GROMACS .gro file of N, CA and C in nm:
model
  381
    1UNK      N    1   4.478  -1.200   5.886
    1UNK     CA    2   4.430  -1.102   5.795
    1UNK      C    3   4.522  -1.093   5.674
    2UNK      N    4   4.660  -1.100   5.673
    2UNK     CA    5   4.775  -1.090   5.573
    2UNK      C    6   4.712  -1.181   5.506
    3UNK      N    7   4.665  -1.300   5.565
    3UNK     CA    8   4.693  -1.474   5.450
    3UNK      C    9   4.540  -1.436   5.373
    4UNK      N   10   4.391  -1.346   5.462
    4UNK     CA   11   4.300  -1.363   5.337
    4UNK      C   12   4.371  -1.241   5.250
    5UNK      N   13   4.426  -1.121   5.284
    5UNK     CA   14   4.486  -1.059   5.180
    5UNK      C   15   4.562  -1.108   5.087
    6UNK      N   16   4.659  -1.240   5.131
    6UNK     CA   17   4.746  -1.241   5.010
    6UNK      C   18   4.645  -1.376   4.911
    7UNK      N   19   4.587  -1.429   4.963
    7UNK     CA   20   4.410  -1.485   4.925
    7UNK      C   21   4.343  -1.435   4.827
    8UNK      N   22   4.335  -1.313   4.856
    8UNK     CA   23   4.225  -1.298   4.801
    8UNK      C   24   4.380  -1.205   4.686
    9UNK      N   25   4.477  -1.157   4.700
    9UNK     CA   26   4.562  -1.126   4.559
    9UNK      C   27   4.600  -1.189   4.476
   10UNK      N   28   4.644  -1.322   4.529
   10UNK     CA   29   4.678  -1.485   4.454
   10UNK      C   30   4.513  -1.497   4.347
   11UNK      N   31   4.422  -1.481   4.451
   11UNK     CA   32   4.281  -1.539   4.326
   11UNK      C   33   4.274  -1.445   4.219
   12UNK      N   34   4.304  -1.335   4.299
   12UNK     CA   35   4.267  -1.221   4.153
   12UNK      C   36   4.368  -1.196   4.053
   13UNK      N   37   4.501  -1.209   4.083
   13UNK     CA   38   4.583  -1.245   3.975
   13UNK      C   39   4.564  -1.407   3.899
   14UNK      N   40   4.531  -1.485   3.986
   14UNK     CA   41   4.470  -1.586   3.892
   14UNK      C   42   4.393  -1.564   3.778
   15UNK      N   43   4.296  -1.484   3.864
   15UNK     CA   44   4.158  -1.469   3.766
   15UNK      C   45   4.155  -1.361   3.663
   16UNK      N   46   4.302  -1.249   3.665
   16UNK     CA   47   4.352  -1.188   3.565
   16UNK      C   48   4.414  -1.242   3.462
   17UNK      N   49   4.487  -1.343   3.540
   17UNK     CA   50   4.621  -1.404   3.388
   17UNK      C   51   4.518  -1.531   3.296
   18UNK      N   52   4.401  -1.632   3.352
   18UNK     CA   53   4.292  -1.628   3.302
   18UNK      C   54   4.216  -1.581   3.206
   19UNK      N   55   4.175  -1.493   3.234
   19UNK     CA   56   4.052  -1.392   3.090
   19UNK      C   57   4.177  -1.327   3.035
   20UNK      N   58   4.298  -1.288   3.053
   20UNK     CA   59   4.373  -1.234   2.932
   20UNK      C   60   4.451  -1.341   2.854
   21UNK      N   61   4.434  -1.488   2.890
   21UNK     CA   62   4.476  -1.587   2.780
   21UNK      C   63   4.452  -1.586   2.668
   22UNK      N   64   4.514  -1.627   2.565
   22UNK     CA   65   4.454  -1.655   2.425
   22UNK      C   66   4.398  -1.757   2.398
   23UNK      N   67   4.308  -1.791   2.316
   23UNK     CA   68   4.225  -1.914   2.345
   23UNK      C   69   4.288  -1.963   2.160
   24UNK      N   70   4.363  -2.071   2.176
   24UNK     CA   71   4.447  -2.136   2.083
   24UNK      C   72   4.358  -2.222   1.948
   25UNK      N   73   4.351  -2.175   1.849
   25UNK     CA   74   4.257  -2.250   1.721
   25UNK      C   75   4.353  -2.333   1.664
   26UNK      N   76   4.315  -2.467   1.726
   26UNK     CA   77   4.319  -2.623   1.662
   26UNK      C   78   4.313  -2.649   1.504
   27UNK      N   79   4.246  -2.539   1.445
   27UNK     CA   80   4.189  -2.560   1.299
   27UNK      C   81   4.338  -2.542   1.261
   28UNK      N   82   4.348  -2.614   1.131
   28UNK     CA   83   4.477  -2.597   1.060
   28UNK      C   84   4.441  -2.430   0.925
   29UNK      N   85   4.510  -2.389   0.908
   29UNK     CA   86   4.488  -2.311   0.837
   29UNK      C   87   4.456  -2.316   0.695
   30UNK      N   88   4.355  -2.257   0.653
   30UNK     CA   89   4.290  -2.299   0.517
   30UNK      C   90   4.363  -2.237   0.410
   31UNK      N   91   4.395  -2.362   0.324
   31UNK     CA   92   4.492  -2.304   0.179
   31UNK      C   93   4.405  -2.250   0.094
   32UNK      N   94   4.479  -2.183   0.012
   32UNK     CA   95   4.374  -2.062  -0.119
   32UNK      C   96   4.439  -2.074  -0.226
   33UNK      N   97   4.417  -2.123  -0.336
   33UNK     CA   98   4.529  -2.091  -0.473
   33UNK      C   99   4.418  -1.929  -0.508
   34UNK      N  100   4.489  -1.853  -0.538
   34UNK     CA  101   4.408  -1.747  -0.651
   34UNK      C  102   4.468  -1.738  -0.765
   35UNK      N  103   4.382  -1.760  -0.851
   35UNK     CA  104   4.431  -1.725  -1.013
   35UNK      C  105   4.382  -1.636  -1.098
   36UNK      N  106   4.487  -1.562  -1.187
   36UNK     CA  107   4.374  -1.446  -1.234
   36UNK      C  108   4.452  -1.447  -1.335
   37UNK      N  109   4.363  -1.439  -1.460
   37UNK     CA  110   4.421  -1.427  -1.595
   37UNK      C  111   4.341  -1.456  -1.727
   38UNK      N  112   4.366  -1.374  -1.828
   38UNK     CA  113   4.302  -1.362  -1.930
   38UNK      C  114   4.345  -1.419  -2.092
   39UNK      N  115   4.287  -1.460  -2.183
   39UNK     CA  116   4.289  -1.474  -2.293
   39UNK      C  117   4.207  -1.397  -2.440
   40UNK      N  118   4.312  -1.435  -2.518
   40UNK     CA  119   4.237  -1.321  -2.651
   40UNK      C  120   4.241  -1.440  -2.748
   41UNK      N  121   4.129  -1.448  -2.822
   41UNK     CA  122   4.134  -1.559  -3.003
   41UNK      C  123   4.048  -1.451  -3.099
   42UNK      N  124   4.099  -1.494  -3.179
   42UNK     CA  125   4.033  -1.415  -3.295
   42UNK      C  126   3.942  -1.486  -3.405
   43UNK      N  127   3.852  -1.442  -3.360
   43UNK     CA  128   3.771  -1.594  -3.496
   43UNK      C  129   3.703  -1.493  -3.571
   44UNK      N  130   3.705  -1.592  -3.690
   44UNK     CA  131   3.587  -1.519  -3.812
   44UNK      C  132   3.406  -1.606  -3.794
   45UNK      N  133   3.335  -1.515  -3.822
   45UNK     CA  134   3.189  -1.531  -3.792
   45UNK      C  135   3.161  -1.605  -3.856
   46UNK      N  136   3.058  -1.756  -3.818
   46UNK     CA  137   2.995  -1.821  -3.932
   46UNK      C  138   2.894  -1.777  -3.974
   47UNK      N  139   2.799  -1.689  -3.904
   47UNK     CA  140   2.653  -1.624  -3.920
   47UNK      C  141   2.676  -1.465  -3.931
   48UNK      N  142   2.632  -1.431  -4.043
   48UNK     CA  143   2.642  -1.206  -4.033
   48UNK      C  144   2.472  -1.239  -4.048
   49UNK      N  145   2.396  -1.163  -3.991
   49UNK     CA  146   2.288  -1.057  -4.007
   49UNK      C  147   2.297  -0.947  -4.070
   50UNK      N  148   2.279  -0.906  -4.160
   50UNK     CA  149   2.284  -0.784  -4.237
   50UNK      C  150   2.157  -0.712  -4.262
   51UNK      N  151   2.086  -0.561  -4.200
   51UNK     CA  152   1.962  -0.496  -4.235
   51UNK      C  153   2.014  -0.440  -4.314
   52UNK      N  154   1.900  -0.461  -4.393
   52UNK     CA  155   1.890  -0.356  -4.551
   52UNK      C  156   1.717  -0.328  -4.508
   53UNK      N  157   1.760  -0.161  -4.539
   53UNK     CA  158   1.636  -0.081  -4.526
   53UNK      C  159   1.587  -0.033  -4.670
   54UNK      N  160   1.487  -0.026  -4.704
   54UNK     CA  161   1.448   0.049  -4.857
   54UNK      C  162   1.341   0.129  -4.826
   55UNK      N  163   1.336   0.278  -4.905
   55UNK     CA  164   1.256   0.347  -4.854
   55UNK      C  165   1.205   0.418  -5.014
   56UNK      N  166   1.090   0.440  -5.020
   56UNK     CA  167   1.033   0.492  -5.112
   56UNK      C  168   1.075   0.631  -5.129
   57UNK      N  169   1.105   0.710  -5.254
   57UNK     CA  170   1.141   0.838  -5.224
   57UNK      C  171   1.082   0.925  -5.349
   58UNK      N  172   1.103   1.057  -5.346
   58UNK     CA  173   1.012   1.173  -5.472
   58UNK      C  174   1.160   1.212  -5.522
   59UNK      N  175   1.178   1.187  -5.656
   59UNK     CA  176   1.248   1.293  -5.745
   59UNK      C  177   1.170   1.408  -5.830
   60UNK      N  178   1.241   1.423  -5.930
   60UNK     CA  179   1.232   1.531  -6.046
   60UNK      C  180   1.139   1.472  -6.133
   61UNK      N  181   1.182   1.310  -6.138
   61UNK     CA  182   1.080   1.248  -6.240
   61UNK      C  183   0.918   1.195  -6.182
   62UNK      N  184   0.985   1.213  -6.019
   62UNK     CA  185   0.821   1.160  -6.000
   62UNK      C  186   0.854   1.028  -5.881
   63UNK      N  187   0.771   0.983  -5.816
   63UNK     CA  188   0.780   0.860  -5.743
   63UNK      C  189   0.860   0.729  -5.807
   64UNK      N  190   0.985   0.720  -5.686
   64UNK     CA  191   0.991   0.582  -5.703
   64UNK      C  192   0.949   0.480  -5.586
   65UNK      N  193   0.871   0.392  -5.681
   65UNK     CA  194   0.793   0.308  -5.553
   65UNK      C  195   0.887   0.193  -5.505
   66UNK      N  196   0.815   0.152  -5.411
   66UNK     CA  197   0.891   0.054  -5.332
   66UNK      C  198   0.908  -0.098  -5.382
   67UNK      N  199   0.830  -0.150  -5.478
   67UNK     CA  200   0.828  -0.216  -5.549
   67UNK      C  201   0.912  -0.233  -5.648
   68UNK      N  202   0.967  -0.137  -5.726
   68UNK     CA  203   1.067  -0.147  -5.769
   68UNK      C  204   1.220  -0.153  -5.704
   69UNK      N  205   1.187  -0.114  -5.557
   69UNK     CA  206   1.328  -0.101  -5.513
   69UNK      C  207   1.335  -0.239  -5.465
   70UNK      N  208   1.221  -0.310  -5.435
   70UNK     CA  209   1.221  -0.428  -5.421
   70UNK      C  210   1.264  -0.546  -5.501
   71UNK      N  211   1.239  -0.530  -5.664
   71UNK     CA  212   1.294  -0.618  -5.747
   71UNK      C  213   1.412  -0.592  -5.739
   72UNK      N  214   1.502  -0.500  -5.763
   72UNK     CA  215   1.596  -0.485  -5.777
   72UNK      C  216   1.692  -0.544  -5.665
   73UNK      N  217   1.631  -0.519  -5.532
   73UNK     CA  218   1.714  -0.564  -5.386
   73UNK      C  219   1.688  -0.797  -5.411
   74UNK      N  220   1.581  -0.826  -5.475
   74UNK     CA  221   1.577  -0.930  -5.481
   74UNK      C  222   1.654  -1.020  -5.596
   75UNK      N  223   1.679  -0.913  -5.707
   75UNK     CA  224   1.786  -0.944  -5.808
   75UNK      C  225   1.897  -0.940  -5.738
   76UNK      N  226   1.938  -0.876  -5.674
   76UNK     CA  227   2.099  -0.895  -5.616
   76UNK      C  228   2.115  -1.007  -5.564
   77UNK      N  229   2.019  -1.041  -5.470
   77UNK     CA  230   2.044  -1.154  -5.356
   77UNK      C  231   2.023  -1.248  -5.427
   78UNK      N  232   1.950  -1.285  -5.556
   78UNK     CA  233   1.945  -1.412  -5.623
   78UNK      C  234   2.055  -1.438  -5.707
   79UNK      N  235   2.121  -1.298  -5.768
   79UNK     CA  236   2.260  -1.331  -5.830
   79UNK      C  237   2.331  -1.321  -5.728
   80UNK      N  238   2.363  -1.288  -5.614
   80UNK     CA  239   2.467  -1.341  -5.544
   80UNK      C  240   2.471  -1.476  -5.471
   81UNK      N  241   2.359  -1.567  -5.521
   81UNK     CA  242   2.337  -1.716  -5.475
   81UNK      C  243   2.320  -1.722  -5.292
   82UNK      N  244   2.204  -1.646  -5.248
   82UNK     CA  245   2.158  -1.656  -5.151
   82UNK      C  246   2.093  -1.697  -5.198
   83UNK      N  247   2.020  -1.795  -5.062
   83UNK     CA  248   1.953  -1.858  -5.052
   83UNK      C  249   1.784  -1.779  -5.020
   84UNK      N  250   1.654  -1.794  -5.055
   84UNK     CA  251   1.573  -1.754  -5.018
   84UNK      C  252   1.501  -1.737  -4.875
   85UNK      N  253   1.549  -1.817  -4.821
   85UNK     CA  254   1.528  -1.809  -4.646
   85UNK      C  255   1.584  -1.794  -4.560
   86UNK      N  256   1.726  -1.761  -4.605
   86UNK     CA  257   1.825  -1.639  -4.547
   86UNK      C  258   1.774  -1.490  -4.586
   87UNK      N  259   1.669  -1.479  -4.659
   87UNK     CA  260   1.626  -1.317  -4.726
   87UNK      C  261   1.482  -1.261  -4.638
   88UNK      N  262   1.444  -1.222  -4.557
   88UNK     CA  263   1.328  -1.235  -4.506
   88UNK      C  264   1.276  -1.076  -4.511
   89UNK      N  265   1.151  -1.018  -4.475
   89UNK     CA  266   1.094  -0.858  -4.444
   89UNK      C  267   1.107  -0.910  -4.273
   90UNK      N  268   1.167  -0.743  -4.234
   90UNK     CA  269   1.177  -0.772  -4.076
   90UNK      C  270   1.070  -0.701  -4.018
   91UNK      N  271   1.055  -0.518  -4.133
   91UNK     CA  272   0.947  -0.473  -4.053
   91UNK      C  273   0.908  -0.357  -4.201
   92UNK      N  274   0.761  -0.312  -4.179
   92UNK     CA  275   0.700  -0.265  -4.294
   92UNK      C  276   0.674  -0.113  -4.203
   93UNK      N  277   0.681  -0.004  -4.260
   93UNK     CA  278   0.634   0.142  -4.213
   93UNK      C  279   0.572   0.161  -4.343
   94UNK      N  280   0.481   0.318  -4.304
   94UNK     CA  281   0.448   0.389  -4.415
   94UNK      C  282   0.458   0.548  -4.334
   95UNK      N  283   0.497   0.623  -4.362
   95UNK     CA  284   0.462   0.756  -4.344
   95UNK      C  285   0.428   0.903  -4.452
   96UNK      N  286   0.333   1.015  -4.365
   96UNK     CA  287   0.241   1.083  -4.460
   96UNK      C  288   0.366   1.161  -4.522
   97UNK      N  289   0.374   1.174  -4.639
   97UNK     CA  290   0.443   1.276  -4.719
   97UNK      C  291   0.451   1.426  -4.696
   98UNK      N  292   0.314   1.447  -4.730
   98UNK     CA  293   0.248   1.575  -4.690
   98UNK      C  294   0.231   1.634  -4.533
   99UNK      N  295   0.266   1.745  -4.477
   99UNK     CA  296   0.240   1.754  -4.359
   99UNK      C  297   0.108   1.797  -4.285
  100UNK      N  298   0.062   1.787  -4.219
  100UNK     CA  299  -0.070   1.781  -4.135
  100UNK      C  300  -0.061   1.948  -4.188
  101UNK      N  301  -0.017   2.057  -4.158
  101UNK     CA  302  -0.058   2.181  -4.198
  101UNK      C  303  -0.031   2.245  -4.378
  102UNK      N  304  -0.041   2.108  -4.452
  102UNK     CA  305  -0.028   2.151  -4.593
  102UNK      C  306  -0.124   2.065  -4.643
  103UNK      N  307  -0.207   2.018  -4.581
  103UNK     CA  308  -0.315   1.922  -4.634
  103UNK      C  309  -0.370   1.933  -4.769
  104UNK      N  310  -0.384   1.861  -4.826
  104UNK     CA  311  -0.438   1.882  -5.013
  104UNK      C  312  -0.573   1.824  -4.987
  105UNK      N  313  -0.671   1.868  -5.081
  105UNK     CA  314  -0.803   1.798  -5.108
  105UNK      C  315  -0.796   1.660  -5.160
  106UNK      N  316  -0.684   1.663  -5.259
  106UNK     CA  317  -0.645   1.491  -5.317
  106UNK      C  318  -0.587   1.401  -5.200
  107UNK      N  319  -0.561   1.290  -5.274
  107UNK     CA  320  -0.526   1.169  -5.156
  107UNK      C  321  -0.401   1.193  -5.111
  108UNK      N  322  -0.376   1.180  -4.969
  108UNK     CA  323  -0.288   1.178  -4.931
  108UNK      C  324  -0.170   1.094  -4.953
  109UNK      N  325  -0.058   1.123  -4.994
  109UNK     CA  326   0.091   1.075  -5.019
  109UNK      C  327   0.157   1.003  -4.919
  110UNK      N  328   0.120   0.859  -4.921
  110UNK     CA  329   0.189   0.751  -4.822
  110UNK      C  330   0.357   0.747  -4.864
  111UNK      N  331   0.459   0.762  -4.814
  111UNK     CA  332   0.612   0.664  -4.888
  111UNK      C  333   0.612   0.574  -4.752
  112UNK      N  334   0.642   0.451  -4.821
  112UNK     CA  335   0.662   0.345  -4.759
  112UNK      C  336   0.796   0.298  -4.730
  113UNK      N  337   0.780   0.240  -4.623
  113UNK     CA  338   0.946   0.152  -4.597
  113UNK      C  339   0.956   0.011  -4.529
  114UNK      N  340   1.090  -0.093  -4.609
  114UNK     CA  341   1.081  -0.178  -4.554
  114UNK      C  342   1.194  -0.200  -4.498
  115UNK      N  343   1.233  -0.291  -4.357
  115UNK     CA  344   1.333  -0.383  -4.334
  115UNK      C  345   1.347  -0.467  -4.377
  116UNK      N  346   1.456  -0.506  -4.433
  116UNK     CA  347   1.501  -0.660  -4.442
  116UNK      C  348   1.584  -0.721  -4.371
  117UNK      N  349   1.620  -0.837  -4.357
  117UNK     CA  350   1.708  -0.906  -4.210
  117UNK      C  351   1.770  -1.002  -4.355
  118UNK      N  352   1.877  -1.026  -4.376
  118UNK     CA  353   1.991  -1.112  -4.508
  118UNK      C  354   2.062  -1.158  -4.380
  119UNK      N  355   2.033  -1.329  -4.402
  119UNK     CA  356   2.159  -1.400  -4.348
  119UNK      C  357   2.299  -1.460  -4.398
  120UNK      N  358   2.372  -1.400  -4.395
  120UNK     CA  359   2.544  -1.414  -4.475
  120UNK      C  360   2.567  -1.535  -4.381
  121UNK      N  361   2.659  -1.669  -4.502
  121UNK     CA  362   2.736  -1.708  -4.443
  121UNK      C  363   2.917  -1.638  -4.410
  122UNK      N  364   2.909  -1.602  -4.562
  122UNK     CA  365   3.056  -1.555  -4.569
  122UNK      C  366   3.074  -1.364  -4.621
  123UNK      N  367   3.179  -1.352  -4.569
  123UNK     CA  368   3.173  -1.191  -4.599
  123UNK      C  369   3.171  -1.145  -4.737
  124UNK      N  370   3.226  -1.217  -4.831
  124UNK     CA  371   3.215  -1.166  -4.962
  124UNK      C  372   3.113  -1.194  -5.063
  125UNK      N  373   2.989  -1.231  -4.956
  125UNK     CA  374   2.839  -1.196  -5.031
  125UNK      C  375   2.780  -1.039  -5.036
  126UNK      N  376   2.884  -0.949  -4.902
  126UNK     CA  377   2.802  -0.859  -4.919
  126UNK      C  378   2.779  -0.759  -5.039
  127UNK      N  379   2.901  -0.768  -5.070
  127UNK     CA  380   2.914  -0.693  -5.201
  127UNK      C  381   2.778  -0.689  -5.285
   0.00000   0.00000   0.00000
């Protein structure tokens, strides 16, 4: 009876020191470089976009139309030797002058407005 007792203590300390082994990884351990780091440059733009808005407006003397603000915006850009297809309309509005509760019997008072989109090569066109 001692020998299955010390039997059956021999197996079960076997079968303890067993399942609490470490089970040993063969793999070699995987290298990592990490790198972390930043840079700054400073460059000048070859392309500006520039909006120019013109908007029709009422003085003392009376309407100035948009047409005129138009020659004038197209005199600049031709004396400052832009090019014509760097000069484009981006977007056209009109809105009522008059407000819905001041309505007149005469025609209603459109002022108009345009975008323009000017492509600069260099900064001292804007002037």
């Amino acid at each position: 009876m001692k020998m299955k007792k010390g039997m059956l203590l021999l197996a079960g300390l076997f079968l303890a020191i067993t399942t609490f082994a470490q089970q040993v990884d063969n793999k070699p351990p995987v290298k990592k470089i990490e790198v972390n780091g930043s840079a700054e440059i400073e460059i000048t733009p070859d392309e500006i976009y520039l909006n120019i808005a013109l908007r029709e407006y009422k003085n003392k003397s009376g309407k100035v139309d948009i047409s005129t603000l138009e020659k004038q915006l197209q005199k600049a850009v031709t004396d400052a030797g832009i090019p014509k297809e760097n000069f484009t309309i981006e977007n056209v509005f009109g809105t009522n002058y008059d407000m819905w509760w001041k309505k007149k019997k005469n025609d209603q008072d459109f002022l108009a407005r345009k975008q323009y989109r000017l492509k600069l090569n260099r900064l001292d066109k804007i002037n």
